[in-house]
mmCIF file of C-alpha atoms in Angstrom:
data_model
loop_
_atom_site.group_PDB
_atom_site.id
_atom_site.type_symbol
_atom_site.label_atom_id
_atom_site.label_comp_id
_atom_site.label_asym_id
_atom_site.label_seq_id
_atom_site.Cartn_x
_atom_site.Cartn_y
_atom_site.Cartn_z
ATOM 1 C CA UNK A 1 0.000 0.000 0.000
ATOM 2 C CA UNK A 2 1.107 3.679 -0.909
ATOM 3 C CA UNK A 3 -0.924 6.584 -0.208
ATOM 4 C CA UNK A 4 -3.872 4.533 0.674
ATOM 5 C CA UNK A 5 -3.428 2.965 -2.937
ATOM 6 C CA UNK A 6 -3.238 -0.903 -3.586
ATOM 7 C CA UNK A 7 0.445 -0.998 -5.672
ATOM 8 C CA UNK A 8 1.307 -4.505 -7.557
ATOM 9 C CA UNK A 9 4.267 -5.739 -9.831
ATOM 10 C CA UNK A 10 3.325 -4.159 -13.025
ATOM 11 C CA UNK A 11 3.908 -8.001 -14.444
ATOM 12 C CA UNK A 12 0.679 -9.113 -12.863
ATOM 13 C CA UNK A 13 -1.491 -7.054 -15.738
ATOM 14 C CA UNK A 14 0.020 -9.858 -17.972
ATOM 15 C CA UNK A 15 -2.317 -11.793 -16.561
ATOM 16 C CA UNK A 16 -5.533 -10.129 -17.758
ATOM 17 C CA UNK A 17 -4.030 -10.326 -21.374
ATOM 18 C CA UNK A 18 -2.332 -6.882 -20.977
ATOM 19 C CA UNK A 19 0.951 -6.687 -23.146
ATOM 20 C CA UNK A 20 3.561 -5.015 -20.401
ATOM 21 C CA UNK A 21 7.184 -3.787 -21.329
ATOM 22 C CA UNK A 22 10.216 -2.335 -20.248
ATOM 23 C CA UNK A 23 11.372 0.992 -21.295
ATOM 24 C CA UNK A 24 15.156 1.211 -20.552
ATOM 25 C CA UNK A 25 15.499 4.495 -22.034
ATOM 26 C CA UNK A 26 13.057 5.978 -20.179
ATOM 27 C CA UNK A 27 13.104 3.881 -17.029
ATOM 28 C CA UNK A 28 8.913 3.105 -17.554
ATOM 29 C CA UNK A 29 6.520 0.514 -18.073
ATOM 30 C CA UNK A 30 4.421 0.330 -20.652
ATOM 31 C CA UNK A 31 1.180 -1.275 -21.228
ATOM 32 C CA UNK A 32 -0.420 -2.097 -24.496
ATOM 33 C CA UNK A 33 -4.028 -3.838 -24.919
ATOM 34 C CA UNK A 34 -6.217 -2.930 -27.926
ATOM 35 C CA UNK A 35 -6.449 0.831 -28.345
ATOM 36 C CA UNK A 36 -4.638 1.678 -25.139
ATOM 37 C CA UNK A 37 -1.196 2.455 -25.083
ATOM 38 C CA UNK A 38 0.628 4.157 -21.917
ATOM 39 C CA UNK A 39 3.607 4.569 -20.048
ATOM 40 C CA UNK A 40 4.186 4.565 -16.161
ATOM 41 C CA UNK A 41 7.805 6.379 -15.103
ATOM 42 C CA UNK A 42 9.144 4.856 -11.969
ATOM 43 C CA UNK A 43 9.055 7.006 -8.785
ATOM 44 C CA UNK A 44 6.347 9.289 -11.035
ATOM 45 C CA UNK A 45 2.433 9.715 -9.935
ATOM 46 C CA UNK A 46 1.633 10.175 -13.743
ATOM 47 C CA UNK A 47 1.248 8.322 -16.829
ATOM 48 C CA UNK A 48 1.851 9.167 -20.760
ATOM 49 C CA UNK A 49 -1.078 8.146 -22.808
ATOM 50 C CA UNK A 50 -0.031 7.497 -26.543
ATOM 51 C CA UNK A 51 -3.159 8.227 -29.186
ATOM 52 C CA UNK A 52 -2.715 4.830 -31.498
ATOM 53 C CA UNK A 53 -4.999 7.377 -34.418
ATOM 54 C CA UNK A 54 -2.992 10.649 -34.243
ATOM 55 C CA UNK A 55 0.069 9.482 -32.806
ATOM 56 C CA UNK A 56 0.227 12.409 -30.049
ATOM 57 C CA UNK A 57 1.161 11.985 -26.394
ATOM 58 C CA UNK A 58 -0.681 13.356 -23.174
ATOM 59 C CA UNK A 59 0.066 13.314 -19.938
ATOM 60 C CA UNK A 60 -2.392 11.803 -17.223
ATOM 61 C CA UNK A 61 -1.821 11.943 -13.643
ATOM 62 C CA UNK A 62 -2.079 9.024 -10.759
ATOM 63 C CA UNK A 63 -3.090 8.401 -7.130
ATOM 64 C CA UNK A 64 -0.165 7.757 -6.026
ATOM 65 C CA UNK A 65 3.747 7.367 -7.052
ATOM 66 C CA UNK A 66 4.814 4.113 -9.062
ATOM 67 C CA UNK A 67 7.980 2.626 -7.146
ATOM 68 C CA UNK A 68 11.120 0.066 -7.734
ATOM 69 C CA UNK A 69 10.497 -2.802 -5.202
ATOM 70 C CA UNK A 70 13.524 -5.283 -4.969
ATOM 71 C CA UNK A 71 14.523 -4.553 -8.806
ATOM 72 C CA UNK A 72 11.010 -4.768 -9.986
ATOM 73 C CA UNK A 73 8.508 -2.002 -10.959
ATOM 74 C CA UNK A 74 5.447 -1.901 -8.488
ATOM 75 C CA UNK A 75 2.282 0.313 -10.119
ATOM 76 C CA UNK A 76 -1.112 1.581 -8.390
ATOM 77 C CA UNK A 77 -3.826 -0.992 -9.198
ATOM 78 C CA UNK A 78 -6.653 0.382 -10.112
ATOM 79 C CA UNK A 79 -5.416 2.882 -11.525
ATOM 80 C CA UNK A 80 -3.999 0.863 -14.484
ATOM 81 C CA UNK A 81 -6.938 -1.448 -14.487
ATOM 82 C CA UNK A 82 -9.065 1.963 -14.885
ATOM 83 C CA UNK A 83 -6.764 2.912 -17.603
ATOM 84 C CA UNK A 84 -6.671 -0.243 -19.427
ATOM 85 C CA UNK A 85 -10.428 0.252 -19.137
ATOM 86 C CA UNK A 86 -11.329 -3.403 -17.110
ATOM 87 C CA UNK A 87 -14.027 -3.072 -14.429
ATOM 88 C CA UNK A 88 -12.660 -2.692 -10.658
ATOM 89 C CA UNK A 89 -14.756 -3.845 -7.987
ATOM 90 C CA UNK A 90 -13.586 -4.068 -3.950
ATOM 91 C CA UNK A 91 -15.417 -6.178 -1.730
ATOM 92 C CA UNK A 92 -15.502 -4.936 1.201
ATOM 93 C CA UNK A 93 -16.986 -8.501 3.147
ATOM 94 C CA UNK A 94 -13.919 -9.940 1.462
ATOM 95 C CA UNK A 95 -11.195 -7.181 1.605
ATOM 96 C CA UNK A 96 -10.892 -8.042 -2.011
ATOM 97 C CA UNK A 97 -10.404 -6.326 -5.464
ATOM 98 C CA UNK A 98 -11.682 -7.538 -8.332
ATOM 99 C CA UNK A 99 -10.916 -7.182 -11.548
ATOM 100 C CA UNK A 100 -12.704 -8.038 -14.836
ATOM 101 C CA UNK A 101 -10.561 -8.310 -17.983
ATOM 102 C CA UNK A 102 -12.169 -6.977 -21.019
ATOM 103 C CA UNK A 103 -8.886 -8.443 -23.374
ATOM 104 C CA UNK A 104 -10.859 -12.212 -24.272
ATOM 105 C CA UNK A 105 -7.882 -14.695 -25.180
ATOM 106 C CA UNK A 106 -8.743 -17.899 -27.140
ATOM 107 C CA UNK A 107 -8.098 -20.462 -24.900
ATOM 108 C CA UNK A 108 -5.006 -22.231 -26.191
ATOM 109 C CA UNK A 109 -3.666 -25.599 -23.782
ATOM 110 C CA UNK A 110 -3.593 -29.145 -24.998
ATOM 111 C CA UNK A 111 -3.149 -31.262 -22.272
ATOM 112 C CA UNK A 112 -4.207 -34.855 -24.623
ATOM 113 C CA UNK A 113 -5.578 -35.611 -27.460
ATOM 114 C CA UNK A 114 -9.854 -35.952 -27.577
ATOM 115 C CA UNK A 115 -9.034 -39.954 -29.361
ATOM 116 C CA UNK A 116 -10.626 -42.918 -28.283
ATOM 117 C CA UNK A 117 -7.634 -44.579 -29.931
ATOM 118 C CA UNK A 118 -4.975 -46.180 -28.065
ATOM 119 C CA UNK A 119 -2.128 -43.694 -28.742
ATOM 120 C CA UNK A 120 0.437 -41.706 -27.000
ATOM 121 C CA UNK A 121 2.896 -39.017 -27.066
ATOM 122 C CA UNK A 122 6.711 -39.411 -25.513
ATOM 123 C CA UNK A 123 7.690 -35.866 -25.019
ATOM 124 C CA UNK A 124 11.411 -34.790 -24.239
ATOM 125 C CA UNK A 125 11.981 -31.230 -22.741
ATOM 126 C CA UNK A 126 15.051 -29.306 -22.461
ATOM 127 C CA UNK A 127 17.370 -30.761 -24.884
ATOM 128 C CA UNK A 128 19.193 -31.689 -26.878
ATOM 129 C CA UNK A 129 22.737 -32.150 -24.699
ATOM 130 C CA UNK A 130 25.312 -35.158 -26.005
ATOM 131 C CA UNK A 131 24.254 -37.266 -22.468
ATOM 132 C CA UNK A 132 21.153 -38.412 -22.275
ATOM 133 C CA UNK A 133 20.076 -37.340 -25.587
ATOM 134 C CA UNK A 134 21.929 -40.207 -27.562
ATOM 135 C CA UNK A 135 21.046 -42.924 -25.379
ATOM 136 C CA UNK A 136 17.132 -42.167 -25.427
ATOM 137 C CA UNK A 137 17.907 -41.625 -29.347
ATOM 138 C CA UNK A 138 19.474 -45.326 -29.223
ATOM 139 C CA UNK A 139 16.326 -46.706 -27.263
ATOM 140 C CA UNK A 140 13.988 -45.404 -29.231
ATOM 141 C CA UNK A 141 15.593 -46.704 -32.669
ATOM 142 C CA UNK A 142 16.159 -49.832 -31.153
ATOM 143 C CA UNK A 143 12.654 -50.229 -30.328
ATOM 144 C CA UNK A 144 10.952 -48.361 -33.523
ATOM 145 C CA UNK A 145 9.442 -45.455 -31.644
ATOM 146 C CA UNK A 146 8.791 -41.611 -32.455
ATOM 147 C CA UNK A 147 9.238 -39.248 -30.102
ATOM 148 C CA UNK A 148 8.321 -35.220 -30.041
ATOM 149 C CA UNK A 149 11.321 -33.255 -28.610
ATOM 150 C CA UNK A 150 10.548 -29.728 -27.152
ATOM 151 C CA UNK A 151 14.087 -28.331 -27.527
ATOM 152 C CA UNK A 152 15.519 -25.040 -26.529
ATOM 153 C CA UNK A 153 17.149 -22.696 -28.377
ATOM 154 C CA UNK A 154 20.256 -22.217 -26.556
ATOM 155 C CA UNK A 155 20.768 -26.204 -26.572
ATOM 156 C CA UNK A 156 20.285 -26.439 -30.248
ATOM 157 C CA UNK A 157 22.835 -23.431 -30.792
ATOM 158 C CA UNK A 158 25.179 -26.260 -28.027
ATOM 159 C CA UNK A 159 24.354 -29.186 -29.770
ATOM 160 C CA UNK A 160 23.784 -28.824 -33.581
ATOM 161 C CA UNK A 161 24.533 -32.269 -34.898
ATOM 162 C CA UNK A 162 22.160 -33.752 -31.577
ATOM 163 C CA UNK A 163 19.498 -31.875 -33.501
ATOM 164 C CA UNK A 164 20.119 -32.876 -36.729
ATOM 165 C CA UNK A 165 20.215 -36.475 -35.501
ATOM 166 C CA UNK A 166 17.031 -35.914 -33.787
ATOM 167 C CA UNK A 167 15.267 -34.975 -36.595
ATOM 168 C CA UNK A 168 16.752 -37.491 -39.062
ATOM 169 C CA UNK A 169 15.802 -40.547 -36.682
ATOM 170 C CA UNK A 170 12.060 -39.427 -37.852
ATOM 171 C CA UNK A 171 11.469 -37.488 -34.437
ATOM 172 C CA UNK A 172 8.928 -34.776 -33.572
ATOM 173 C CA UNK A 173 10.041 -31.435 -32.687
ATOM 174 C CA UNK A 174 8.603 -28.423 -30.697
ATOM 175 C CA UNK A 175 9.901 -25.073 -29.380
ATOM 176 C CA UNK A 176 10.643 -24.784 -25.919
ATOM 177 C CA UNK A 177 11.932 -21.662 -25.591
ATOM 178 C CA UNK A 178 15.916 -20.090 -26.102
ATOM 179 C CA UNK A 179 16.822 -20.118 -22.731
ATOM 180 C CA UNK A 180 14.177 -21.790 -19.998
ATOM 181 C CA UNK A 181 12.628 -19.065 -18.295
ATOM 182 C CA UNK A 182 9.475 -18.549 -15.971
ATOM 183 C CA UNK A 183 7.491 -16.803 -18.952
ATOM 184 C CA UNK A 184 5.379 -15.254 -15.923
ATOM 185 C CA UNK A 185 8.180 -13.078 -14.816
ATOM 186 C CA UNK A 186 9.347 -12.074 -18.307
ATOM 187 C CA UNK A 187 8.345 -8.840 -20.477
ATOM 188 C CA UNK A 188 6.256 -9.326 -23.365
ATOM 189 C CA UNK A 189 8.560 -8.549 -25.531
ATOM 190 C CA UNK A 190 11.138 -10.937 -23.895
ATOM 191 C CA UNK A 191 8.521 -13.647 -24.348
ATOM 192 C CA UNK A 192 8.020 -13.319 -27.993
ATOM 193 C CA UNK A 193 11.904 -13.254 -28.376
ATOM 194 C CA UNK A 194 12.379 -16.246 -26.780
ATOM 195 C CA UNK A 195 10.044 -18.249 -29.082
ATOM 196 C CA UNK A 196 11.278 -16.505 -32.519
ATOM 197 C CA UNK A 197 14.840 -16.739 -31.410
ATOM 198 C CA UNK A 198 14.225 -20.125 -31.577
ATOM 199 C CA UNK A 199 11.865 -20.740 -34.009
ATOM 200 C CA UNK A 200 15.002 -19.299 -35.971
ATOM 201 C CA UNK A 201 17.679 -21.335 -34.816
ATOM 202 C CA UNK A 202 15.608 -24.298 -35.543
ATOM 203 C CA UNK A 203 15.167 -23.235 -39.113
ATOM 204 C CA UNK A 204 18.864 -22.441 -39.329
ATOM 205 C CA UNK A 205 19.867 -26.006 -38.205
ATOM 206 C CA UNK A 206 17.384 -28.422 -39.338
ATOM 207 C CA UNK A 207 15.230 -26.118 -41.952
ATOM 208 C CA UNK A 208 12.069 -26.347 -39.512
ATOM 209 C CA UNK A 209 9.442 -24.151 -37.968
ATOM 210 C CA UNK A 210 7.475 -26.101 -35.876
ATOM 211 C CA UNK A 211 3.946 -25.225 -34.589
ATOM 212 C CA UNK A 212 3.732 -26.556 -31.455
ATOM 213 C CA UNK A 213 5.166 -25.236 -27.944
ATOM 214 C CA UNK A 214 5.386 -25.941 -24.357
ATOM 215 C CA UNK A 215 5.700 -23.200 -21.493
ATOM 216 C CA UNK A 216 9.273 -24.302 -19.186
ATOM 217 C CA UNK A 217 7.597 -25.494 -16.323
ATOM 218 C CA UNK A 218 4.084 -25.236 -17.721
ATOM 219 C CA UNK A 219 3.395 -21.633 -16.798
ATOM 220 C CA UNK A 220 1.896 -19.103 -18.759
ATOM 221 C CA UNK A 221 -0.052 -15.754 -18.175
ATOM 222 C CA UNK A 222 -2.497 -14.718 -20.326
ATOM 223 C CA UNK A 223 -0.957 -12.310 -22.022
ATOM 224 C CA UNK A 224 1.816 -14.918 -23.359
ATOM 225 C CA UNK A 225 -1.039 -17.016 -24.759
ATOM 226 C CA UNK A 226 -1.826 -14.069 -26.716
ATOM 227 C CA UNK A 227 1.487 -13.897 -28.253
ATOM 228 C CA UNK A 228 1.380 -17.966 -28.755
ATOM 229 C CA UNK A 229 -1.771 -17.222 -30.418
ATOM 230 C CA UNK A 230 -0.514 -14.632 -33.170
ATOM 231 C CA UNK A 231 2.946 -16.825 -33.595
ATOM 232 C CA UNK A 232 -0.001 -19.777 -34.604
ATOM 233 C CA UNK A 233 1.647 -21.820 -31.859
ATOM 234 C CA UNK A 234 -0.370 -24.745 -30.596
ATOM 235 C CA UNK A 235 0.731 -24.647 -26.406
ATOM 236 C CA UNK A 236 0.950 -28.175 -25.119
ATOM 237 C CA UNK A 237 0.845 -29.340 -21.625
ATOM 238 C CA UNK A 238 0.686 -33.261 -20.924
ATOM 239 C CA UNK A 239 -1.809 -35.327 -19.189
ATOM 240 C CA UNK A 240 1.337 -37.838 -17.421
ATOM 241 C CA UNK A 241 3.900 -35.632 -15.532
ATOM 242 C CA UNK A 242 6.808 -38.722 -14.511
ATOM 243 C CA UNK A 243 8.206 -36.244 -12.353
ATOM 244 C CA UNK A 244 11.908 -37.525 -13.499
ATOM 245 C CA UNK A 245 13.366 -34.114 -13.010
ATOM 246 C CA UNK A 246 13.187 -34.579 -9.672
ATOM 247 C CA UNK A 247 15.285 -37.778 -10.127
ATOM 248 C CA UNK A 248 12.603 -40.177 -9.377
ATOM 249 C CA UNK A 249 13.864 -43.974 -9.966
ATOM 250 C CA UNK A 250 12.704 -46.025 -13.004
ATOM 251 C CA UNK A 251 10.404 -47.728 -10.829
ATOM 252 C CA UNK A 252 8.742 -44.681 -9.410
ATOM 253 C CA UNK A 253 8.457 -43.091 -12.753
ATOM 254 C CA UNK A 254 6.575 -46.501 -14.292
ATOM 255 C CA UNK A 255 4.418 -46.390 -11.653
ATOM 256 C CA UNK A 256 3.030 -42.850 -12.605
ATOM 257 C CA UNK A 257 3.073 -43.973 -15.688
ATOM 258 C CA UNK A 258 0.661 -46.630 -15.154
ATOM 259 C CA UNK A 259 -1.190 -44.665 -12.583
ATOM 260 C CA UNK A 260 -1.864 -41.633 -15.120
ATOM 261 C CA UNK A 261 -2.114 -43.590 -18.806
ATOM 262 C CA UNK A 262 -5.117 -43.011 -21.239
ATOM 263 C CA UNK A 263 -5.886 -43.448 -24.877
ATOM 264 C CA UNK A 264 -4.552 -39.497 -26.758
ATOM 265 C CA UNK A 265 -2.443 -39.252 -23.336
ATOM 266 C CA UNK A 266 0.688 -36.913 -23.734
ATOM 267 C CA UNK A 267 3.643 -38.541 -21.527
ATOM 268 C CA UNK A 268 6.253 -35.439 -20.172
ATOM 269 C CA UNK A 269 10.038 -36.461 -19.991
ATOM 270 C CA UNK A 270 12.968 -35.074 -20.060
ATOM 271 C CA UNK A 271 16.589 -35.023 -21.985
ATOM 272 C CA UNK A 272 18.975 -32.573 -20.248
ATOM 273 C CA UNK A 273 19.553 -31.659 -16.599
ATOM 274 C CA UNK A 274 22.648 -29.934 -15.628
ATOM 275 C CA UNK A 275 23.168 -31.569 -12.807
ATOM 276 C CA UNK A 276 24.704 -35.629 -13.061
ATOM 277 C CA UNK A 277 22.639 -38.843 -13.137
ATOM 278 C CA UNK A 278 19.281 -36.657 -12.409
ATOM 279 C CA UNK A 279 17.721 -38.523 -15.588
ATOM 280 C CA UNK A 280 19.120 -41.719 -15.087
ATOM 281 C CA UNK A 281 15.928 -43.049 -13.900
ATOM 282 C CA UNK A 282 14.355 -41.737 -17.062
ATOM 283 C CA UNK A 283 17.023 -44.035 -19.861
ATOM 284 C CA UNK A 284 16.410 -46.856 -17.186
ATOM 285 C CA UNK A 285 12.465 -46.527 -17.447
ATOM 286 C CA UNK A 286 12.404 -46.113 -20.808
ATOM 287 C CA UNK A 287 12.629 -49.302 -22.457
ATOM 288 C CA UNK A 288 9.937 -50.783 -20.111
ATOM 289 C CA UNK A 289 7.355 -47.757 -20.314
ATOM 290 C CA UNK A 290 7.053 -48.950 -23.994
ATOM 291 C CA UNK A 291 6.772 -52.600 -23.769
ATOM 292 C CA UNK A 292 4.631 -52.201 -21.152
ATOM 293 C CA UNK A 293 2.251 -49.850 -23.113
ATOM 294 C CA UNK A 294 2.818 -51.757 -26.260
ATOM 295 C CA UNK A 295 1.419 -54.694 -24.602
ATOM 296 C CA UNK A 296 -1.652 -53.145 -23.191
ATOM 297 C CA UNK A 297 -2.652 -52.038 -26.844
ATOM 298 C CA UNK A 298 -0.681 -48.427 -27.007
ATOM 299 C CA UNK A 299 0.779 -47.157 -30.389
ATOM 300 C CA UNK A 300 3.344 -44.282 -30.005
ATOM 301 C CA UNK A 301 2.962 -41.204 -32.009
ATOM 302 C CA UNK A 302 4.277 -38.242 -32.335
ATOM 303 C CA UNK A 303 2.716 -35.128 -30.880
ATOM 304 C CA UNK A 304 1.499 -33.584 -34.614
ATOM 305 C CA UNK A 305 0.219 -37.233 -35.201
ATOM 306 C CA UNK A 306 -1.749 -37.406 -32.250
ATOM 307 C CA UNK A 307 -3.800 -34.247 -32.294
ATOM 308 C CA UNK A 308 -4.090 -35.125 -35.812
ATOM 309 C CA UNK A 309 -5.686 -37.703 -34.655
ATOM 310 C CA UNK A 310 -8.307 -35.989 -32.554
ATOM 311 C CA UNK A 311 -12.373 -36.481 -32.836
#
C-alpha cells in the first residue's frame, strides 16, 4: 500500500491479457491492450497516454507514485486497471479487489488428445545435450518409436549435430523456448523473443518451424497465450507428468506412468539436466514404459500425429 493505494508488480497485468514492457530508455513501463497504449515512469504519480490514431502523447496523472520494489517495478492498481479500461470492484466482506478483464484470449492448452484410440505421445523437454540425448535416441531406434522433442534454443545453438540427428531418426520437434525461463516473470517482448529466437535457430539447423510449444515449467499468463496465439503456436501441456526431473527412480516413474495412462495421453520427460545422473531413472524406465504400453494395446505417435488424430 502507498498513499492509501493498492500498488502490484506491473507483471501481474500480464495476466488479464495486458501486453507489459520495459522501457530502458526511459526507465517506464508500458502497457499495451487494444487501443490503449501508456507509459508509467518509476518514482512518477503520472502516466503518458499514446493516441494509437494521431500518434500524439498526453500526460495523465495518478493516485499515487509508481515505485522500484527489490529490482522490480510496483504500479497503483486500479489505476492501471481503470486505464486499461477493465471493471474494478472491492469487496468490502472480502477485503478483495476484483478485476474483470475486457482483453478475451482464445483459450489455447492441450493437455491430450480428444481420441478414443490407443495412442500416445513421448515428449522430451530441455534438450538436446550429447548425455542423455543419444542414449534415449538409441532406445527409441532400437525399439521403432517416435518421439516429439521440445528443444531449446540455446541447446540447439550447443548441440547442432544432436538436432540434426534428432530430426533425421524421424522425431517430432517443438519449441521450448531459447533459454528456460518462468514466462510469468518475463516482459512481453522478452517472451516473444524467446520463441522466434528459436523458431530461428531451428530453421537455421534443421530447416524447420514447428507449430507446437510448451511453457518451461508449464506456466503461462495470459498475455503470453496471446502472443502464442498470433505466432499460430499450438501450447501443449501433458496429461502424465513422470516427475523424473526430480530424479525419481525407473520404478517410481513406471508407476506414474501406469497410474496416469489413457488413450490421446501426452507422456512429459525429459533429456537434459545440468546436474549428473538426475535422468538416469528416465534411460532406465524407458525401455519398459514402452513394452509395457505396447502390450496393453498403445501405439506411439508423435505429438502432430496425435492431435491429428483428434475427434
Amino acid at each position: 500500500m502507498r498513499d492509501d493505494n493498492l500498488l502490484v508488480p506491473a507483471l501481474f497485468f500480464k495476466h488479464t491479457g495486458t501486453y507489459v514492457d520495459w522501457n530502458e530508455q526511459y526507465q517506464s513501463v508500458v502497457f499495451r491492450a487494444k487501443d490503449k497504449y501508456f507509459a508509467l515512469l518509476i518514482g512518477k504519480n503520472y502516466t503518458d497516454d499514446l493516441n494509437r490514431a494521431t500518434g500524439q502523447w498526453t500526460r495523465g496523472t495518478l493516485a499515487t507514485h509508481t515505485l522500484d520494489f527489490g529490482g522490480e517495478p510496483f504500479v497503483p492498481l486500479v489505476d492501471v486497471a481503470r486505464k486499461l479500461g477493465m471493471d474494478v470492484r472491492y469487496d468490502q466482506t472480502l477485503r478483495r479487489t476484483f478485476i474483470t478483464t475486457n482483453l478475451p484470449v482464445q483459450r489455447n492448452q492441450i493437455i491430450r488428445a480428444r481420441t478414443n484410440e490407443k495412442l500416445v505421445a513421448l515428449t522430451f523437454d530441455d534438450g538436446p545435450d550429447d548425455h542423455y540425448t543419444p542414449m534415449i535416441l538409441d532406445i527409441l531406434k532400437e525399439k521403432g518409436v517416435p518421439a516429439t522433442f521440445f528443444v531449446v534454443g540455446q541447446q540447439i545453438n550447443a548441440h547442432p549435430d544432436m538436432m540434426r540427428r534428432i530430426v533425421n531418426e524421424g522425431h517430432g520437434i517443438a519449441n521450448h523456448t531459447w533459454s528456460h525461463p518462468n514466462l510469468r516473470n518475463q516482459w512481453s517482448s522478452a517472451v516473444r523473443n524467446e520463441i522466434v529466437s528459436t523458431q530461428q535457430e531451428l530453421q537455421r539447423v534443421v530447416g524447420r518451424r514447428p507449430d507446437i510449444f510448451r511453457a518451461p515449467y508449464g506456466i503461462t499468463t495470459k498475455a503470453d497465450i496471446a502472443i502464442l496465439n498470433e505466432l499460430g503456436m499450438r501450447n501443449i501441456f501433458w496429461s502424465v507428468d513422470t516427475l523424473d526431473w526430480s530424479g525419481l527412480s525407473a520404478d517410481e516413474i513406471l508407476k506414474i506412468v501406469r497410474r496416469d495412462i489413457s488413450p490421446g495421453g501426452i507422456i512429459l520427460q525429459h533429456n537434459y539436466n545440468p546436474h549428473a545422473n538426475i535422468l538416469d531413472g528416465t534411460v532406465e524406465a524407458l525401455p519398459r514404459i514402452i513394452d509395457e504400453l505396447r502390450a496393453q494395446g498403445y501405439r506411439f505417435v508423435t505429438v502432430q500425429t496425435l492431435l491429428d488424430s483428434q475427434q
